[in-house]
Amino acid sequence: MTDVYTPADLPTKIQHYIDGEFVDSIDGDTFEVLNPVTNETYVHAAAGKKADIDRAVAAARRAFTEGPWPRMLPRERSRVLHRIADIVESRDARLAELESFDSGLPITQALGQARRAAENFRFFADLIVAQADDAFKVPGKQMNYVNRKPIGVAGLITPWNTPFMLESWKLGPALATGNTVVLKPAEFTPLSASLWAGIFEEAGLPQGVFNLVNGLGEDAGDALVKHPDVPLISFTGESRTGQIIFGNAAPFLKGLSMELGGKSPAVVFDDADLDTAVDACVFGVFSLNGERCTAGSRILVQRGVYDEFVERFAAIAQRVKVGHPHDPTTEVGALVHPEHYEKVMSYVEIGKTEGRLIAGGGRPDGFPTGNYVAPTAFADVAPDARIFQEEIFGPVVAITPFDTEEEALALANNTRYGLAAYIWTNDLKRAHNFAGAVEAGMVWLNSNNVRDLRTPFGGVKASGLGHEGGYRSIDFYTDQQSVHITLGAPHNPAFGKQDLDDPDPR
């Protein structure tokens, strides 16, 4: 490795943002933020605790009960969200530069995520203006309609993979519907989150509507989940953490939306367009450094094309360019943190005992330091193997053969996860029937992970609870109040109207 790139004008410290001000932690505590290329500390971030969360929630609660934001017309909030989108778009290169530096993502992929962040705000800005609430009539008797009302302070806990975009995915609908928020970004990647405050101020978001507290999950995240004045928690992260949040939120009966882990299958039948399927499977597991919830990290291939698929996949995987995150030709950069790097590398070693190594298998040549993992593929992996069953969250894939459609379905469903699935076949009947039977919240047929923001996003089994996206996000971030109006004579059964002249009303 010959160069270490550092963006210009990095902050000297990362603070919380509470009630319109950048502030340190009340106890002055900080934590180190590492450069994933060198694993050296490049900045210290304020380490939030319960007292900092209390302060942020109080500000958000005050902005909700006393401020203008929840009471603004949808069109007025929409204008602010469109200004946010405009600012994000205008700064996409800088956002991508910081995101790539902080997370190790290839710069070209980070740029795409910055542009998606702008689109998330624009989508929800349009949706709340076009939104039509339900009304139901019983002619001559009754009218019923539904009010949607913001709920209060939304607690948003976001992950370290594509952090800026995933923050926007929660911030957009939470703010569009009139809630106020406290954001707790991932401790590995707080840099890009620190930019939201300036963007929101410039766009005209009222003071106190957006608050940000950095810190460790067990401190700041835990305090946010347990805070009695935070009725909503939206979380993206590991399934085990989701279980802890579920338990901690239960005494308060909080609304929960959780997108959790995945071990998504890509199923390739022998009638598929093999060129397209191979390319899609390579991209599906190695893009974003393999650090994506919807990665197709189990590839199931029908026996008739299995050997050819494995040969082609191995050849391409060996050509995937590992490089510096800032290099526009890089396809796989550095993993986010040495702790995560060690986890992924431990699975690579496990895989060498559970499958046939056909690509990668260690640190790539030319990168003696940093969190670099060569794109790694194992063939002939048994369904009970750990690399088949457990989420690795890195550029590592297991390839397994199958003979029949029934066997493919059993293999696809044979994990605790159920986030996404990818199916490659030219048999239309098979495609639709298989999609309906696979245990996954989202299925792509002859397609890679192309999102339509109107559709539900979420998983089943250990991959999540609830859905967001489109109107599902509007549903999550609002209370739906039914109002009933009698148009005719009231239907009012009369009690206590016995004949008072009857001495024995029996």
Short mmCIF file of N, CA and C in Angstrom, two decimals, residues 99 103 105 113 158-167 186 188-189 236-237 259 288 290-294 336 340 391 393:
data_model
loop_
_atom_site.label_atom_id
_atom_site.label_comp_id
_atom_site.label_asym_id
_atom_site.label_seq_id
_atom_site.Cartn_x
_atom_site.Cartn_y
_atom_site.Cartn_z
N GLU A 99 -17.93 9.71 3.47
CA GLU A 99 -18.48 8.38 3.72
C GLU A 99 -17.48 7.29 3.36
N SER A 103 -15.99 4.83 6.21
CA SER A 103 -16.53 3.47 6.22
C SER A 103 -15.71 2.47 5.41
N LEU A 105 -15.98 2.25 2.13
CA LEU A 105 -16.70 1.95 0.90
C LEU A 105 -15.99 2.53 -0.32
N GLN A 113 -24.80 6.11 -3.01
CA GLN A 113 -25.59 6.13 -1.78
C GLN A 113 -25.95 7.56 -1.38
N THR A 158 -29.13 3.76 13.72
CA THR A 158 -28.72 3.39 12.37
C THR A 158 -27.39 2.66 12.37
N PRO A 159 -27.12 1.87 11.31
CA PRO A 159 -25.93 1.02 11.26
C PRO A 159 -24.76 1.72 10.58
N TRP A 160 -23.62 1.02 10.54
CA TRP A 160 -22.41 1.60 9.97
C TRP A 160 -22.24 1.28 8.49
N ASN A 161 -23.08 0.45 7.91
CA ASN A 161 -22.97 0.20 6.47
C ASN A 161 -23.87 1.19 5.72
N THR A 162 -23.32 1.86 4.73
CA THR A 162 -23.99 2.96 4.02
C THR A 162 -24.74 3.86 5.00
N PRO A 163 -24.04 4.41 6.00
CA PRO A 163 -24.74 5.08 7.10
C PRO A 163 -25.55 6.29 6.68
N PHE A 164 -25.00 7.18 5.82
CA PHE A 164 -25.73 8.40 5.48
C PHE A 164 -27.04 8.08 4.77
N MET A 165 -27.00 7.13 3.83
CA MET A 165 -28.21 6.78 3.11
C MET A 165 -29.24 6.15 4.05
N LEU A 166 -28.80 5.25 4.91
CA LEU A 166 -29.75 4.59 5.80
C LEU A 166 -30.30 5.55 6.86
N GLU A 167 -29.52 6.55 7.23
CA GLU A 167 -30.07 7.60 8.11
C GLU A 167 -31.19 8.35 7.39
N ALA A 186 -24.27 4.88 14.17
CA ALA A 186 -23.32 3.83 14.56
C ALA A 186 -22.01 4.45 15.00
N PHE A 188 -19.02 3.25 14.77
CA PHE A 188 -17.91 3.06 13.83
C PHE A 188 -17.84 4.19 12.79
N THR A 189 -19.00 4.78 12.45
CA THR A 189 -19.06 5.71 11.31
C THR A 189 -19.87 6.96 11.63
N THR A 236 -31.92 -0.44 12.56
CA THR A 236 -31.33 -1.33 11.56
C THR A 236 -30.02 -1.84 12.12
N GLY A 237 -29.86 -3.16 12.14
CA GLY A 237 -28.64 -3.74 12.69
C GLY A 237 -28.75 -5.23 12.85
N GLU A 259 -35.13 -3.62 10.92
CA GLU A 259 -34.56 -4.39 9.81
C GLU A 259 -33.27 -5.00 10.32
N LEU A 288 -20.53 -2.98 -2.11
CA LEU A 288 -20.56 -2.40 -0.75
C LEU A 288 -19.70 -3.22 0.21
N GLY A 290 -19.49 -6.25 0.55
CA GLY A 290 -20.22 -7.37 1.14
C GLY A 290 -20.93 -7.00 2.43
N GLU A 291 -20.81 -5.74 2.84
CA GLU A 291 -21.41 -5.28 4.09
C GLU A 291 -22.81 -4.72 3.80
N ARG A 292 -23.70 -5.63 3.41
CA ARG A 292 -25.07 -5.21 3.10
C ARG A 292 -26.03 -6.28 3.57
N CYS A 293 -27.14 -5.85 4.15
CA CYS A 293 -28.10 -6.80 4.72
C CYS A 293 -28.69 -7.71 3.66
N THR A 294 -28.91 -7.19 2.46
CA THR A 294 -29.57 -7.95 1.40
C THR A 294 -28.60 -8.68 0.49
N VAL A 336 -15.07 -1.98 7.53
CA VAL A 336 -15.27 -0.77 8.31
C VAL A 336 -14.37 -0.64 9.54
N HIS A 340 -14.63 -5.87 13.05
CA HIS A 340 -15.43 -6.56 12.03
C HIS A 340 -14.53 -7.36 11.08
N GLU A 391 -24.68 -15.22 9.31
CA GLU A 391 -24.40 -13.99 8.59
C GLU A 391 -22.95 -13.57 8.79
N PHE A 393 -21.44 -10.94 6.66
CA PHE A 393 -21.47 -9.50 6.41
C PHE A 393 -20.13 -8.99 5.87
#
